[in-house]
Amino acid sequence: MGDPLLFAKAEPVTQFDTPELHALIEDMHDTMAQMNGAGIAAPQIGVSMRVVIFGVGNNPRYPDAEKVPYTVLINPVLNPVGNNMEDGWEGCLSVPGMRGVVPRYTRLHYTGFDQFGQPIDRLVSDFHARVVQHECDHLDGILYPMRIQDLRNFGYTDVLFPDSDIADD
Ligand code: NI
């Protein structure tokens, strides 16, 4: 957090299934895996393009989270379904060691493409919807602390959750 690139609007991908795109996604995948992230956006590794990846299996940072399938999502378009929003704790690999409560739409329709240019079209809810909203915010220069409504709900992971074994990232 603080790098101007994280506050920039990222550029759309115009060519799919290229060596450069595959290499970018591999770098993102390695970084996310190493840091036990639920997702990562290209600007977080210094590339201002509209590419996010996400997926949650058994993640020590999100021990209670529902499973989210591993997904490469490029040039995403998000549309909330209904107006219902819910508060939930979020962290971010670009804001290490901290957590904050962020409101997100509970139901979401999203479209986009995978790295081969195949279309993706999903209707999701709850944690899956939250992860997609968080990651796609990165493509528009928005970090989750900018969406916290009450800054008392923002702090250090080890202070907020002293008894938890959530990794101190
Ligand atoms: Ni993030």
mmCIF file of C-alpha atoms and ligand atoms in Angstrom:
data_model
loop_
_atom_site.group_PDB
_atom_site.id
_atom_site.type_symbol
_atom_site.label_atom_id
_atom_site.label_comp_id
_atom_site.label_asym_id
_atom_site.label_seq_id
_atom_site.Cartn_x
_atom_site.Cartn_y
_atom_site.Cartn_z
ATOM 1 C CA MET A 1 0.000 0.000 0.000
ATOM 2 C CA GLY A 2 1.381 3.380 -1.009
ATOM 3 C CA ASP A 3 2.586 2.363 -4.470
ATOM 4 C CA PRO A 4 0.781 4.664 -6.959
ATOM 5 C CA LEU A 5 0.253 1.692 -9.267
ATOM 6 C CA LEU A 6 -2.187 0.251 -6.724
ATOM 7 C CA PHE A 7 -4.338 3.383 -7.093
ATOM 8 C CA ALA A 8 -4.346 3.329 -10.913
ATOM 9 C CA LYS A 9 -7.004 1.997 -13.264
ATOM 10 C CA ALA A 10 -5.561 -1.115 -14.907
ATOM 11 C CA GLU A 11 -5.578 -1.699 -18.671
ATOM 12 C CA PRO A 12 -7.736 -4.344 -20.407
ATOM 13 C CA VAL A 13 -6.082 -7.444 -21.854
ATOM 14 C CA THR A 14 -6.346 -7.452 -25.657
ATOM 15 C CA GLN A 15 -4.570 -10.728 -26.515
ATOM 16 C CA PHE A 16 -5.247 -14.056 -24.858
ATOM 17 C CA ASP A 17 -3.234 -17.274 -24.718
ATOM 18 C CA THR A 18 0.113 -15.503 -25.129
ATOM 19 C CA PRO A 19 3.383 -16.496 -23.427
ATOM 20 C CA GLU A 20 3.404 -13.123 -21.627
ATOM 21 C CA LEU A 21 -0.089 -13.636 -20.222
ATOM 22 C CA HIS A 22 0.666 -17.193 -19.105
ATOM 23 C CA ALA A 23 3.893 -16.016 -17.428
ATOM 24 C CA LEU A 24 2.023 -13.239 -15.617
ATOM 25 C CA ILE A 25 -0.568 -15.685 -14.316
ATOM 26 C CA GLU A 26 2.141 -18.101 -13.188
ATOM 27 C CA ASP A 27 3.847 -15.289 -11.242
ATOM 28 C CA MET A 28 0.524 -14.311 -9.679
ATOM 29 C CA HIS A 29 -0.236 -17.935 -8.786
ATOM 30 C CA ASP A 30 3.193 -18.418 -7.152
ATOM 31 C CA THR A 31 2.861 -15.201 -5.150
ATOM 32 C CA MET A 32 -0.655 -16.017 -3.987
ATOM 33 C CA ALA A 33 0.326 -19.552 -2.983
ATOM 34 C CA GLN A 34 3.422 -18.415 -1.096
ATOM 35 C CA MET A 35 1.414 -15.855 0.889
ATOM 36 C CA ASN A 36 -1.675 -18.053 1.381
ATOM 37 C CA GLY A 37 -3.822 -15.435 -0.309
ATOM 38 C CA ALA A 38 -7.453 -15.971 -1.305
ATOM 39 C CA GLY A 39 -6.739 -14.035 -4.475
ATOM 40 C CA ILE A 40 -4.409 -11.590 -6.130
ATOM 41 C CA ALA A 41 -4.657 -8.950 -8.830
ATOM 42 C CA ALA A 42 -1.965 -8.168 -11.413
ATOM 43 C CA PRO A 43 -1.343 -4.611 -10.091
ATOM 44 C CA GLN A 44 -0.269 -6.187 -6.779
ATOM 45 C CA ILE A 45 2.781 -7.622 -8.502
ATOM 46 C CA GLY A 46 3.438 -4.444 -10.454
ATOM 47 C CA VAL A 47 1.508 -5.149 -13.682
ATOM 48 C CA SER A 48 -1.330 -2.737 -14.413
ATOM 49 C CA MET A 49 -3.567 -5.112 -16.377
ATOM 50 C CA ARG A 50 -7.113 -6.328 -15.742
ATOM 51 C CA VAL A 51 -6.212 -9.810 -14.530
ATOM 52 C CA VAL A 52 -7.158 -11.388 -11.201
ATOM 53 C CA ILE A 53 -6.878 -14.912 -9.881
ATOM 54 C CA PHE A 54 -8.574 -16.318 -6.814
ATOM 55 C CA GLY A 55 -9.509 -19.558 -5.148
ATOM 56 C CA VAL A 56 -9.888 -20.863 -1.632
ATOM 57 C CA GLY A 57 -9.401 -24.494 -0.684
ATOM 58 C CA ASN A 58 -8.105 -25.135 2.792
ATOM 59 C CA ASN A 59 -6.456 -21.801 3.476
ATOM 60 C CA PRO A 60 -4.898 -21.114 6.908
ATOM 61 C CA ARG A 61 -5.614 -17.403 6.466
ATOM 62 C CA TYR A 62 -9.338 -18.151 5.990
ATOM 63 C CA PRO A 63 -9.931 -21.301 8.034
ATOM 64 C CA ASP A 64 -13.714 -20.934 8.147
ATOM 65 C CA ALA A 65 -14.237 -19.787 4.582
ATOM 66 C CA GLU A 66 -16.410 -21.581 2.068
ATOM 67 C CA LYS A 67 -14.551 -23.110 -0.868
ATOM 68 C CA VAL A 68 -14.121 -20.932 -3.938
ATOM 69 C CA PRO A 69 -12.988 -22.626 -7.180
ATOM 70 C CA TYR A 70 -9.569 -21.612 -8.513
ATOM 71 C CA THR A 71 -10.304 -19.068 -11.226
ATOM 72 C CA VAL A 72 -8.373 -16.879 -13.638
ATOM 73 C CA LEU A 73 -10.587 -13.888 -14.444
ATOM 74 C CA ILE A 74 -9.611 -11.342 -17.087
ATOM 75 C CA ASN A 75 -11.382 -8.109 -18.076
ATOM 76 C CA PRO A 76 -14.077 -8.769 -15.457
ATOM 77 C CA VAL A 77 -17.478 -7.096 -15.399
ATOM 78 C CA LEU A 78 -19.321 -7.186 -12.074
ATOM 79 C CA ASN A 79 -23.017 -6.613 -11.495
ATOM 80 C CA PRO A 80 -24.533 -6.880 -8.021
ATOM 81 C CA VAL A 81 -27.783 -8.856 -7.868
ATOM 82 C CA GLY A 82 -30.057 -6.904 -5.543
ATOM 83 C CA ASN A 83 -28.902 -4.309 -3.065
ATOM 84 C CA ASN A 84 -28.179 -6.521 -0.070
ATOM 85 C CA MET A 85 -24.761 -5.953 1.478
ATOM 86 C CA GLU A 86 -23.054 -7.680 4.363
ATOM 87 C CA ASP A 87 -20.087 -6.745 6.555
ATOM 88 C CA GLY A 88 -17.131 -9.119 6.684
ATOM 89 C CA TRP A 89 -13.461 -9.168 7.658
ATOM 90 C CA GLU A 90 -10.943 -8.815 4.849
ATOM 91 C CA GLY A 91 -7.197 -8.825 4.523
ATOM 92 C CA CYS A 92 -4.980 -8.054 1.569
ATOM 93 C CA LEU A 93 -1.504 -9.129 0.498
ATOM 94 C CA SER A 94 -0.767 -5.434 -0.190
ATOM 95 C CA VAL A 95 -1.751 -4.456 3.377
ATOM 96 C CA PRO A 96 0.160 -7.106 5.330
ATOM 97 C CA GLY A 97 -0.642 -7.970 8.939
ATOM 98 C CA MET A 98 -3.980 -6.165 9.034
ATOM 99 C CA ARG A 99 -7.709 -6.873 8.811
ATOM 100 C CA GLY A 100 -10.740 -4.663 8.364
ATOM 101 C CA VAL A 101 -14.529 -4.929 8.141
ATOM 102 C CA VAL A 102 -15.813 -4.134 4.657
ATOM 103 C CA PRO A 103 -19.384 -4.130 3.314
ATOM 104 C CA ARG A 104 -19.840 -6.117 0.090
ATOM 105 C CA TYR A 105 -22.795 -7.154 -2.063
ATOM 106 C CA THR A 106 -23.913 -10.625 -1.047
ATOM 107 C CA ARG A 107 -25.046 -11.701 -4.524
ATOM 108 C CA LEU A 108 -23.035 -11.027 -7.650
ATOM 109 C CA HIS A 109 -23.175 -11.769 -11.358
ATOM 110 C CA TYR A 110 -19.770 -11.615 -13.006
ATOM 111 C CA THR A 111 -18.437 -12.198 -16.471
ATOM 112 C CA GLY A 112 -15.002 -12.150 -18.049
ATOM 113 C CA PHE A 113 -12.524 -14.458 -19.733
ATOM 114 C CA ASP A 114 -9.941 -17.008 -18.730
ATOM 115 C CA GLN A 115 -6.337 -16.906 -19.970
ATOM 116 C CA PHE A 116 -7.324 -18.739 -23.176
ATOM 117 C CA GLY A 117 -10.102 -16.280 -24.002
ATOM 118 C CA GLN A 118 -12.911 -18.623 -22.953
ATOM 119 C CA PRO A 119 -15.877 -16.732 -21.485
ATOM 120 C CA ILE A 120 -16.727 -16.986 -17.792
ATOM 121 C CA ASP A 121 -20.256 -16.212 -16.587
ATOM 122 C CA ARG A 122 -21.207 -16.886 -12.964
ATOM 123 C CA LEU A 123 -23.830 -16.068 -10.388
ATOM 124 C CA VAL A 124 -22.281 -16.296 -6.916
ATOM 125 C CA SER A 125 -22.936 -15.262 -3.331
ATOM 126 C CA ASP A 126 -21.384 -14.645 0.070
ATOM 127 C CA PHE A 127 -17.628 -15.350 0.388
ATOM 128 C CA HIS A 128 -17.137 -16.079 -3.323
ATOM 129 C CA ALA A 129 -18.870 -12.775 -4.137
ATOM 130 C CA ARG A 130 -16.736 -10.972 -1.534
ATOM 131 C CA VAL A 131 -13.452 -12.308 -2.935
ATOM 132 C CA VAL A 132 -14.351 -11.278 -6.489
ATOM 133 C CA GLN A 133 -15.369 -7.767 -5.383
ATOM 134 C CA HIS A 134 -12.132 -7.362 -3.403
ATOM 135 C CA GLU A 135 -9.888 -8.559 -6.249
ATOM 136 C CA CYS A 136 -11.656 -6.589 -8.966
ATOM 137 C CA ASP A 137 -11.467 -3.427 -6.830
ATOM 138 C CA HIS A 138 -7.685 -3.687 -7.281
ATOM 139 C CA LEU A 139 -8.190 -3.152 -11.034
ATOM 140 C CA ASP A 140 -9.860 0.187 -10.345
ATOM 141 C CA GLY A 141 -7.286 1.405 -7.841
ATOM 142 C CA ILE A 142 -9.328 0.608 -4.729
ATOM 143 C CA LEU A 143 -7.798 -1.053 -1.662
ATOM 144 C CA TYR A 144 -10.159 -2.461 0.972
ATOM 145 C CA PRO A 145 -9.217 0.090 3.686
ATOM 146 C CA MET A 146 -10.797 2.728 1.396
ATOM 147 C CA ARG A 147 -14.145 0.947 1.856
ATOM 148 C CA ILE A 148 -14.046 0.564 5.648
ATOM 149 C CA GLN A 149 -16.936 2.530 7.133
ATOM 150 C CA ASP A 150 -15.866 2.499 10.782
ATOM 151 C CA LEU A 151 -12.091 2.655 11.197
ATOM 152 C CA ARG A 152 -12.389 1.089 14.644
ATOM 153 C CA ASN A 153 -12.968 -2.093 12.643
ATOM 154 C CA PHE A 154 -9.460 -1.911 11.169
ATOM 155 C CA GLY A 155 -6.355 -3.158 12.908
ATOM 156 C CA TYR A 156 -3.507 -5.567 13.302
ATOM 157 C CA THR A 157 -4.420 -9.207 12.819
ATOM 158 C CA ASP A 158 -2.554 -10.362 15.931
ATOM 159 C CA VAL A 159 -4.312 -7.728 18.082
ATOM 160 C CA LEU A 160 -7.776 -8.296 16.634
ATOM 161 C CA PHE A 161 -7.521 -12.097 16.670
ATOM 162 C CA PRO A 162 -4.934 -12.954 19.356
ATOM 163 C CA ASP A 163 -6.087 -16.546 19.781
ATOM 164 C CA SER A 164 -6.312 -17.303 16.094
ATOM 165 C CA ASP A 165 -3.645 -19.068 14.063
ATOM 166 C CA ILE A 166 -4.334 -16.847 11.073
ATOM 167 C CA ALA A 167 -0.950 -16.215 9.471
ATOM 168 C CA ASP A 168 0.500 -12.831 10.301
ATOM 169 C CA ASP A 169 0.975 -11.620 6.779
HETATM 170 NI NI NI B 1 -6.162 -7.389 -1.998
#
